[in-house]
Amino acid sequence: MQQLETPVKKGGSGGGGASSEDVNCSALGGPVGPRKVDLIADATEAGTVGCTEAFNVIPEYFDNIDKAVGSNYMLTVRGWQCLTDTGAEGTHEIRCEKDGLKLHTTPPKDENTPDPQEQGTGYNGVPIDPPTDQGTGYHGVPVDPPNAQDRGTGYQGVPVDSPDQN
C-alpha cells in the first residue's frame, strides 16, 4: 500500500503525553483497536507522522499481537518498533517509533475515568457482586464447604495420604 502522507516537518518535544503540535488522528478517523483508543501522531524533531501511516500501523499491531515478544508485546510493524506499556501501573498505551517519528495510543478524553469493573460495575453499568469469602457463589448462592478429602480426611474422618507423601 502506498504511503499517502509524508511526515510534516515541525519542531516538538516528542514522547510522553501530547504537545500542542501532536495530532489526534482519531479526531478525523475514529478510535482504533478493541478498546477504542485514540491514535496520536507525536510531534518530534524529525516531524509528525501522517495519520494514514499511523492508521496502517496500529491496526496491524493489534492484528499481530500474538506474534509480539516479551511482556511489553514488542513487535515490528512496517518498520515501526512498537510496544505496549504493561508495567505494574502501566497505561496500556501502545508506543511506536521509526526514523525519529513517533505515534501512540491513548484512551479518548471521556474514558480517562477508571475501568467500570474496578468500580463494581460491568457492561453498561450493571452492578457486579463484590467478592466474598463467606461461602457464596454467583448471586450469593451458597457454596458447599470443601469436601472431606480437601481437608485431608476421607470417609468417616480417616486420614488421607497427601500426594506429597508418596
Short mmCIF file of N, CA and C in Angstrom, two decimals:
data_model
loop_
_atom_site.label_atom_id
_atom_site.label_comp_id
_atom_site.label_asym_id
_atom_site.label_seq_id
_atom_site.Cartn_x
_atom_site.Cartn_y
_atom_site.Cartn_z
N MET A 1 0.85 -1.18 0.00
CA MET A 1 0.00 0.00 0.00
C MET A 1 0.89 1.24 0.00
N GLN A 2 0.59 2.19 -0.83
CA GLN A 2 1.40 3.39 -0.97
C GLN A 2 1.13 4.36 0.17
N GLN A 3 2.18 4.99 0.66
CA GLN A 3 2.06 5.99 1.71
C GLN A 3 1.46 7.24 1.10
N LEU A 4 0.29 7.67 1.61
CA LEU A 4 -0.40 8.83 1.07
C LEU A 4 0.05 10.14 1.68
N GLU A 5 0.67 10.06 2.86
CA GLU A 5 1.10 11.28 3.53
C GLU A 5 2.58 11.19 3.83
N THR A 6 3.24 12.29 3.81
CA THR A 6 4.63 12.34 4.22
C THR A 6 4.69 13.04 5.57
N PRO A 7 5.75 12.78 6.34
CA PRO A 7 5.83 13.44 7.64
C PRO A 7 5.82 14.95 7.50
N VAL A 8 5.15 15.59 8.41
CA VAL A 8 5.12 17.05 8.47
C VAL A 8 6.32 17.49 9.28
N LYS A 9 7.17 18.33 8.73
CA LYS A 9 8.36 18.78 9.45
C LYS A 9 7.99 19.90 10.41
N LYS A 10 8.12 19.60 11.71
CA LYS A 10 7.85 20.59 12.75
C LYS A 10 8.82 20.33 13.87
N GLY A 11 9.05 21.32 14.67
CA GLY A 11 9.80 21.10 15.89
C GLY A 11 8.84 20.54 16.92
N GLY A 12 9.37 19.99 18.00
CA GLY A 12 8.48 19.47 19.03
C GLY A 12 9.25 18.69 20.06
N SER A 13 8.59 18.38 21.13
CA SER A 13 9.26 17.67 22.21
C SER A 13 9.27 16.18 21.99
N GLY A 14 8.22 15.62 21.39
CA GLY A 14 8.14 14.18 21.18
C GLY A 14 8.02 13.43 22.48
N GLY A 15 7.55 12.19 22.40
CA GLY A 15 7.47 11.30 23.57
C GLY A 15 6.53 11.79 24.64
N GLY A 16 5.99 10.90 25.40
CA GLY A 16 5.16 11.12 26.57
C GLY A 16 4.16 12.24 26.49
N GLY A 17 2.90 11.91 26.53
CA GLY A 17 1.85 12.92 26.54
C GLY A 17 1.64 13.53 25.18
N ALA A 18 0.81 14.53 25.13
CA ALA A 18 0.52 15.18 23.86
C ALA A 18 0.91 16.65 23.95
N SER A 19 1.72 17.10 23.01
CA SER A 19 2.08 18.52 22.97
C SER A 19 1.06 19.23 22.11
N SER A 20 1.20 20.54 22.03
CA SER A 20 0.26 21.31 21.24
C SER A 20 0.41 21.00 19.75
N GLU A 21 1.53 20.41 19.34
CA GLU A 21 1.74 20.09 17.94
C GLU A 21 1.41 18.64 17.61
N ASP A 22 1.14 17.80 18.62
CA ASP A 22 0.73 16.43 18.35
C ASP A 22 -0.60 16.45 17.59
N VAL A 23 -0.85 15.40 16.83
CA VAL A 23 -2.08 15.33 16.05
C VAL A 23 -2.90 14.14 16.53
N ASN A 24 -4.15 14.41 16.94
CA ASN A 24 -5.05 13.33 17.32
C ASN A 24 -5.71 12.83 16.03
N CYS A 25 -5.15 11.77 15.47
CA CYS A 25 -5.67 11.23 14.21
C CYS A 25 -7.08 10.70 14.37
N SER A 26 -7.43 10.26 15.56
CA SER A 26 -8.77 9.72 15.80
C SER A 26 -9.85 10.80 15.72
N ALA A 27 -9.47 12.07 15.83
CA ALA A 27 -10.45 13.15 15.71
C ALA A 27 -11.08 13.13 14.32
N LEU A 28 -10.32 12.64 13.33
CA LEU A 28 -10.84 12.57 11.97
C LEU A 28 -11.21 11.16 11.55
N GLY A 29 -10.42 10.18 12.02
CA GLY A 29 -10.61 8.81 11.55
C GLY A 29 -11.27 7.86 12.54
N GLY A 30 -11.57 8.33 13.74
CA GLY A 30 -12.22 7.49 14.73
C GLY A 30 -11.24 6.71 15.59
N PRO A 31 -11.74 6.14 16.67
CA PRO A 31 -10.89 5.37 17.57
C PRO A 31 -10.47 4.05 16.93
N VAL A 32 -9.42 3.43 17.48
CA VAL A 32 -8.87 2.20 16.91
C VAL A 32 -8.79 1.09 17.96
N GLY A 33 -8.75 -0.12 17.49
CA GLY A 33 -8.50 -1.27 18.34
C GLY A 33 -9.69 -1.73 19.14
N PRO A 34 -9.49 -2.85 19.84
CA PRO A 34 -10.59 -3.44 20.61
C PRO A 34 -11.08 -2.55 21.75
N ARG A 35 -10.20 -1.71 22.31
CA ARG A 35 -10.62 -0.83 23.41
C ARG A 35 -10.99 0.55 22.92
N LYS A 36 -11.03 0.74 21.61
CA LYS A 36 -11.43 2.01 21.00
C LYS A 36 -10.64 3.19 21.57
N VAL A 37 -9.33 3.15 21.33
CA VAL A 37 -8.43 4.18 21.83
C VAL A 37 -8.16 5.22 20.76
N ASP A 38 -7.72 6.39 21.20
CA ASP A 38 -7.34 7.44 20.26
C ASP A 38 -5.93 7.18 19.75
N LEU A 39 -5.68 7.57 18.52
CA LEU A 39 -4.38 7.42 17.88
C LEU A 39 -3.74 8.79 17.74
N ILE A 40 -2.58 8.96 18.35
CA ILE A 40 -1.90 10.25 18.38
C ILE A 40 -0.60 10.18 17.58
N ALA A 41 -0.40 11.12 16.66
CA ALA A 41 0.86 11.27 15.94
C ALA A 41 1.67 12.31 16.70
N ASP A 42 2.78 11.88 17.31
CA ASP A 42 3.59 12.76 18.14
C ASP A 42 4.44 13.71 17.30
N ALA A 43 4.51 14.96 17.74
CA ALA A 43 5.41 15.92 17.13
C ALA A 43 6.81 15.64 17.66
N THR A 44 7.78 15.48 16.77
CA THR A 44 9.17 15.23 17.16
C THR A 44 10.09 16.12 16.34
N GLU A 45 11.37 16.07 16.67
CA GLU A 45 12.37 16.83 15.89
C GLU A 45 12.35 16.38 14.43
N ALA A 46 12.03 15.11 14.18
CA ALA A 46 12.01 14.58 12.82
C ALA A 46 10.74 14.94 12.07
N GLY A 47 9.72 15.41 12.78
CA GLY A 47 8.45 15.75 12.16
C GLY A 47 7.31 15.02 12.83
N THR A 48 6.18 14.95 12.17
CA THR A 48 5.00 14.27 12.68
C THR A 48 4.53 13.29 11.62
N VAL A 49 4.37 12.04 12.01
CA VAL A 49 3.93 11.03 11.06
C VAL A 49 2.54 11.36 10.54
N GLY A 50 2.27 11.02 9.29
CA GLY A 50 0.94 11.23 8.73
C GLY A 50 -0.06 10.25 9.34
N CYS A 51 -1.29 10.69 9.47
CA CYS A 51 -2.32 9.86 10.08
C CYS A 51 -2.61 8.60 9.27
N THR A 52 -2.49 8.66 7.95
CA THR A 52 -2.71 7.46 7.13
C THR A 52 -1.73 6.37 7.53
N GLU A 53 -0.46 6.73 7.69
CA GLU A 53 0.55 5.76 8.11
C GLU A 53 0.23 5.24 9.51
N ALA A 54 -0.14 6.14 10.42
CA ALA A 54 -0.48 5.73 11.78
C ALA A 54 -1.64 4.75 11.77
N PHE A 55 -2.66 5.01 10.95
CA PHE A 55 -3.82 4.12 10.86
C PHE A 55 -3.48 2.80 10.18
N ASN A 56 -2.39 2.73 9.46
CA ASN A 56 -1.93 1.45 8.90
C ASN A 56 -1.16 0.65 9.93
N VAL A 57 -0.38 1.32 10.77
CA VAL A 57 0.49 0.64 11.73
C VAL A 57 -0.28 0.05 12.91
N ILE A 58 -1.08 0.83 13.58
CA ILE A 58 -1.72 0.38 14.83
C ILE A 58 -2.68 -0.79 14.61
N PRO A 59 -3.58 -0.76 13.64
CA PRO A 59 -4.43 -1.94 13.44
C PRO A 59 -3.62 -3.21 13.12
N GLU A 60 -2.54 -3.05 12.37
CA GLU A 60 -1.69 -4.21 12.07
C GLU A 60 -1.02 -4.73 13.34
N TYR A 61 -0.64 -3.83 14.24
CA TYR A 61 -0.09 -4.24 15.54
C TYR A 61 -1.14 -5.06 16.30
N PHE A 62 -2.36 -4.56 16.39
CA PHE A 62 -3.43 -5.30 17.07
C PHE A 62 -3.65 -6.66 16.41
N ASP A 63 -3.66 -6.69 15.08
CA ASP A 63 -3.92 -7.94 14.36
C ASP A 63 -2.83 -8.98 14.56
N ASN A 64 -1.61 -8.55 14.89
CA ASN A 64 -0.48 -9.47 15.01
C ASN A 64 0.06 -9.56 16.43
N ILE A 65 -0.70 -9.14 17.41
CA ILE A 65 -0.23 -9.11 18.80
C ILE A 65 0.21 -10.49 19.27
N ASP A 66 -0.36 -11.55 18.71
CA ASP A 66 0.02 -12.90 19.10
C ASP A 66 1.46 -13.23 18.69
N LYS A 67 2.06 -12.44 17.81
CA LYS A 67 3.45 -12.65 17.38
C LYS A 67 4.41 -11.77 18.15
N ALA A 68 3.91 -10.93 19.04
CA ALA A 68 4.74 -10.00 19.80
C ALA A 68 5.61 -10.76 20.80
N VAL A 69 6.71 -10.11 21.20
CA VAL A 69 7.70 -10.72 22.08
C VAL A 69 7.75 -9.98 23.41
N GLY A 70 7.85 -10.74 24.50
CA GLY A 70 8.06 -10.17 25.82
C GLY A 70 6.79 -9.65 26.46
N SER A 71 6.97 -9.23 27.71
CA SER A 71 5.82 -8.76 28.49
C SER A 71 5.31 -7.40 28.01
N ASN A 72 6.11 -6.68 27.23
CA ASN A 72 5.66 -5.40 26.67
C ASN A 72 5.17 -5.54 25.23
N TYR A 73 5.01 -6.78 24.79
CA TYR A 73 4.47 -7.05 23.45
C TYR A 73 5.20 -6.28 22.36
N MET A 74 6.53 -6.43 22.33
CA MET A 74 7.33 -5.75 21.32
C MET A 74 7.10 -6.42 19.96
N LEU A 75 6.90 -5.58 18.95
CA LEU A 75 6.62 -6.08 17.61
C LEU A 75 7.02 -5.02 16.59
N THR A 76 7.63 -5.46 15.50
CA THR A 76 7.96 -4.55 14.40
C THR A 76 6.84 -4.62 13.37
N VAL A 77 6.26 -3.47 13.07
CA VAL A 77 5.17 -3.37 12.11
C VAL A 77 5.54 -2.32 11.07
N ARG A 78 5.68 -2.74 9.81
CA ARG A 78 6.00 -1.83 8.72
C ARG A 78 7.25 -1.00 9.02
N GLY A 79 8.21 -1.61 9.73
CA GLY A 79 9.44 -0.93 10.10
C GLY A 79 9.35 -0.12 11.39
N TRP A 80 8.18 -0.04 11.97
CA TRP A 80 7.96 0.68 13.22
C TRP A 80 8.21 -0.29 14.38
N GLN A 81 8.98 0.15 15.39
CA GLN A 81 9.19 -0.63 16.60
C GLN A 81 8.09 -0.24 17.59
N CYS A 82 7.22 -1.18 17.90
CA CYS A 82 6.06 -0.90 18.75
C CYS A 82 6.11 -1.75 20.01
N LEU A 83 5.57 -1.19 21.09
CA LEU A 83 5.42 -1.93 22.34
C LEU A 83 4.27 -1.33 23.13
N THR A 84 3.81 -2.11 24.13
CA THR A 84 2.71 -1.69 24.99
C THR A 84 3.23 -1.44 26.38
N ASP A 85 2.80 -0.37 27.01
CA ASP A 85 3.18 -0.06 28.39
C ASP A 85 2.38 -0.97 29.32
N THR A 86 3.02 -2.06 29.78
CA THR A 86 2.33 -3.05 30.60
C THR A 86 2.91 -3.15 31.99
N GLY A 87 3.66 -2.15 32.43
CA GLY A 87 4.25 -2.18 33.77
C GLY A 87 3.22 -2.31 34.87
N ALA A 88 3.69 -2.38 36.11
CA ALA A 88 2.79 -2.56 37.26
C ALA A 88 1.66 -1.55 37.26
N GLU A 89 1.96 -0.33 36.91
CA GLU A 89 0.92 0.69 36.81
C GLU A 89 0.86 1.21 35.38
N GLY A 90 1.03 0.28 34.44
CA GLY A 90 1.08 0.63 33.03
C GLY A 90 -0.20 1.26 32.52
N THR A 91 -0.04 2.07 31.50
CA THR A 91 -1.17 2.76 30.90
C THR A 91 -1.82 1.93 29.80
N HIS A 92 -1.14 0.89 29.35
CA HIS A 92 -1.56 0.06 28.23
C HIS A 92 -1.57 0.85 26.92
N GLU A 93 -0.87 1.99 26.93
CA GLU A 93 -0.70 2.73 25.69
C GLU A 93 0.26 1.94 24.81
N ILE A 94 0.04 2.03 23.52
CA ILE A 94 0.96 1.45 22.55
C ILE A 94 1.80 2.60 22.03
N ARG A 95 3.10 2.40 22.00
CA ARG A 95 4.03 3.41 21.50
C ARG A 95 4.84 2.81 20.37
N CYS A 96 4.96 3.55 19.28
CA CYS A 96 5.73 3.09 18.13
C CYS A 96 6.69 4.19 17.70
N GLU A 97 7.85 3.76 17.18
CA GLU A 97 8.86 4.70 16.73
C GLU A 97 9.55 4.18 15.48
N LYS A 98 9.83 5.10 14.56
CA LYS A 98 10.54 4.75 13.32
C LYS A 98 11.20 6.02 12.79
N ASP A 99 12.49 5.94 12.57
CA ASP A 99 13.25 7.04 11.97
C ASP A 99 13.01 8.37 12.69
N GLY A 100 12.90 8.36 14.01
CA GLY A 100 12.70 9.57 14.80
C GLY A 100 11.26 10.03 14.88
N LEU A 101 10.37 9.39 14.14
CA LEU A 101 8.95 9.71 14.21
C LEU A 101 8.31 8.82 15.27
N LYS A 102 7.26 9.32 15.91
CA LYS A 102 6.60 8.56 16.98
C LYS A 102 5.10 8.68 16.86
N LEU A 103 4.43 7.63 17.33
CA LEU A 103 2.98 7.66 17.45
C LEU A 103 2.61 6.83 18.68
N HIS A 104 1.44 7.08 19.23
CA HIS A 104 0.98 6.30 20.38
C HIS A 104 -0.54 6.30 20.45
N THR A 105 -1.06 5.40 21.27
CA THR A 105 -2.49 5.37 21.53
C THR A 105 -2.73 5.90 22.94
N THR A 106 -3.92 6.38 23.16
CA THR A 106 -4.31 6.87 24.47
C THR A 106 -5.83 6.76 24.59
N PRO A 107 -6.35 6.54 25.81
CA PRO A 107 -7.81 6.48 25.93
C PRO A 107 -8.43 7.79 25.48
N PRO A 108 -9.60 7.75 24.86
CA PRO A 108 -10.27 9.01 24.50
C PRO A 108 -10.48 9.86 25.75
N LYS A 109 -10.59 11.16 25.59
CA LYS A 109 -10.69 12.09 26.72
C LYS A 109 -11.79 11.69 27.70
N ASP A 110 -12.93 11.22 27.20
CA ASP A 110 -14.02 10.87 28.10
C ASP A 110 -13.83 9.51 28.76
N GLU A 111 -12.77 8.78 28.41
CA GLU A 111 -12.52 7.47 29.01
C GLU A 111 -11.35 7.50 29.99
N ASN A 112 -10.96 8.65 30.44
CA ASN A 112 -9.85 8.73 31.40
C ASN A 112 -10.31 8.41 32.82
N THR A 113 -11.52 7.93 32.96
CA THR A 113 -12.02 7.50 34.27
C THR A 113 -11.62 6.05 34.48
N PRO A 114 -11.57 5.60 35.74
CA PRO A 114 -11.20 4.21 35.99
C PRO A 114 -12.14 3.23 35.30
N ASP A 115 -11.62 2.04 35.05
CA ASP A 115 -12.40 0.97 34.44
C ASP A 115 -13.65 0.71 35.27
N PRO A 116 -14.84 0.66 34.65
CA PRO A 116 -16.07 0.45 35.42
C PRO A 116 -16.04 -0.83 36.25
N GLN A 117 -15.35 -1.86 35.77
CA GLN A 117 -15.30 -3.10 36.54
C GLN A 117 -14.54 -2.91 37.84
N GLU A 118 -13.60 -1.96 37.87
CA GLU A 118 -12.88 -1.67 39.11
C GLU A 118 -13.78 -0.91 40.09
N GLN A 119 -14.88 -0.37 39.59
CA GLN A 119 -15.81 0.39 40.44
C GLN A 119 -17.02 -0.44 40.84
N GLY A 120 -16.98 -1.76 40.59
CA GLY A 120 -18.08 -2.63 40.98
C GLY A 120 -19.21 -2.67 39.98
N THR A 121 -18.96 -2.23 38.74
CA THR A 121 -19.98 -2.31 37.71
C THR A 121 -19.39 -2.97 36.48
N GLY A 122 -20.24 -3.56 35.69
CA GLY A 122 -19.81 -4.24 34.47
C GLY A 122 -20.36 -3.53 33.25
N TYR A 123 -20.65 -4.30 32.22
CA TYR A 123 -21.13 -3.78 30.95
C TYR A 123 -22.37 -2.91 31.16
N ASN A 124 -22.38 -1.73 30.63
CA ASN A 124 -23.48 -0.77 30.74
C ASN A 124 -23.83 -0.43 32.17
N GLY A 125 -22.86 -0.49 33.09
CA GLY A 125 -23.08 -0.09 34.47
C GLY A 125 -23.82 -1.08 35.33
N VAL A 126 -24.02 -2.31 34.85
CA VAL A 126 -24.71 -3.33 35.64
C VAL A 126 -23.86 -3.66 36.87
N PRO A 127 -24.45 -3.63 38.07
CA PRO A 127 -23.67 -3.91 39.28
C PRO A 127 -23.09 -5.31 39.28
N ILE A 128 -21.89 -5.43 39.81
CA ILE A 128 -21.22 -6.72 39.96
C ILE A 128 -21.14 -7.00 41.45
N ASP A 129 -21.49 -8.23 41.83
CA ASP A 129 -21.39 -8.60 43.24
C ASP A 129 -19.94 -8.50 43.68
N PRO A 130 -19.69 -7.89 44.84
CA PRO A 130 -18.31 -7.83 45.33
C PRO A 130 -17.85 -9.23 45.73
N PRO A 131 -16.53 -9.49 45.64
CA PRO A 131 -16.04 -10.80 46.06
C PRO A 131 -16.34 -11.02 47.54
N THR A 132 -16.56 -12.25 47.89
CA THR A 132 -16.87 -12.56 49.28
C THR A 132 -16.18 -13.85 49.69
N ASP A 133 -15.81 -13.92 50.92
CA ASP A 133 -15.20 -15.13 51.46
C ASP A 133 -16.19 -15.85 52.37
N GLN A 134 -17.47 -15.63 52.15
CA GLN A 134 -18.48 -16.16 53.05
C GLN A 134 -19.14 -17.43 52.52
N GLY A 135 -18.48 -18.15 51.60
CA GLY A 135 -19.04 -19.39 51.11
C GLY A 135 -20.22 -19.21 50.18
N THR A 136 -20.22 -18.10 49.43
CA THR A 136 -21.29 -17.89 48.47
C THR A 136 -20.68 -17.77 47.09
N GLY A 137 -21.48 -18.08 46.08
CA GLY A 137 -21.04 -18.01 44.70
C GLY A 137 -21.83 -16.98 43.93
N TYR A 138 -22.13 -17.29 42.71
CA TYR A 138 -22.84 -16.40 41.81
C TYR A 138 -24.16 -15.95 42.42
N HIS A 139 -24.40 -14.66 42.50
CA HIS A 139 -25.61 -14.06 43.06
C HIS A 139 -25.88 -14.52 44.49
N GLY A 140 -24.82 -14.79 45.27
CA GLY A 140 -24.98 -15.12 46.68
C GLY A 140 -25.45 -16.53 46.95
N VAL A 141 -25.47 -17.40 45.93
CA VAL A 141 -25.89 -18.79 46.14
C VAL A 141 -24.86 -19.47 47.02
N PRO A 142 -25.30 -20.16 48.08
CA PRO A 142 -24.35 -20.82 48.98
C PRO A 142 -23.50 -21.86 48.25
N VAL A 143 -22.25 -21.93 48.62
CA VAL A 143 -21.32 -22.90 48.05
C VAL A 143 -21.01 -23.91 49.13
N ASP A 144 -21.02 -25.20 48.74
CA ASP A 144 -20.69 -26.24 49.71
C ASP A 144 -19.30 -26.03 50.25
N PRO A 145 -19.08 -26.30 51.54
CA PRO A 145 -17.72 -26.22 52.08
C PRO A 145 -16.86 -27.28 51.42
N PRO A 146 -15.52 -27.16 51.52
CA PRO A 146 -14.65 -28.16 50.91
C PRO A 146 -15.00 -29.56 51.41
N ASN A 147 -14.91 -30.54 50.52
CA ASN A 147 -15.23 -31.90 50.95
C ASN A 147 -14.14 -32.44 51.88
N ALA A 148 -14.42 -33.56 52.49
CA ALA A 148 -13.53 -34.12 53.49
C ALA A 148 -12.13 -34.39 52.93
N GLN A 149 -12.05 -34.82 51.66
CA GLN A 149 -10.74 -35.12 51.10
C GLN A 149 -9.92 -33.85 50.93
N ASP A 150 -10.59 -32.72 50.68
CA ASP A 150 -9.87 -31.46 50.58
C ASP A 150 -9.26 -31.05 51.92
N ARG A 151 -9.80 -31.58 53.01
CA ARG A 151 -9.29 -31.25 54.34
C ARG A 151 -8.32 -32.31 54.85
N GLY A 152 -7.97 -33.30 54.00
CA GLY A 152 -7.01 -34.33 54.41
C GLY A 152 -7.63 -35.51 55.10
N THR A 153 -8.95 -35.63 55.03
CA THR A 153 -9.61 -36.79 55.62
C THR A 153 -10.54 -37.42 54.60
N GLY A 154 -10.79 -38.70 54.76
CA GLY A 154 -11.67 -39.42 53.85
C GLY A 154 -12.94 -39.83 54.56
N TYR A 155 -13.47 -40.96 54.17
CA TYR A 155 -14.73 -41.50 54.70
C TYR A 155 -14.65 -41.63 56.21
N GLN A 156 -15.59 -41.06 56.91
CA GLN A 156 -15.72 -41.05 58.37
C GLN A 156 -14.47 -40.48 59.06
N GLY A 157 -13.81 -39.51 58.42
CA GLY A 157 -12.70 -38.81 59.05
C GLY A 157 -11.37 -39.53 59.04
N VAL A 158 -11.27 -40.66 58.32
CA VAL A 158 -10.00 -41.40 58.24
C VAL A 158 -8.99 -40.54 57.48
N PRO A 159 -7.76 -40.34 58.02
CA PRO A 159 -6.76 -39.51 57.32
C PRO A 159 -6.45 -40.04 55.91
N VAL A 160 -6.28 -39.10 54.98
CA VAL A 160 -5.93 -39.43 53.61
C VAL A 160 -4.50 -38.99 53.40
N ASP A 161 -3.69 -39.87 52.77
CA ASP A 161 -2.30 -39.51 52.48
C ASP A 161 -2.26 -38.35 51.51
N SER A 162 -1.36 -37.43 51.77
CA SER A 162 -1.14 -36.31 50.87
C SER A 162 -0.35 -36.82 49.68
N PRO A 163 -0.63 -36.31 48.46
CA PRO A 163 0.15 -36.74 47.30
C PRO A 163 1.64 -36.46 47.49
N ASP A 164 1.98 -35.47 48.31
CA ASP A 164 3.39 -35.13 48.54
C ASP A 164 4.10 -36.17 49.40
N GLN A 165 3.35 -37.04 50.10
CA GLN A 165 3.95 -38.01 51.00
C GLN A 165 4.29 -39.32 50.28
N ASN A 166 3.84 -39.48 49.08
CA ASN A 166 4.07 -40.76 48.36
C ASN A 166 5.42 -40.81 47.73
#
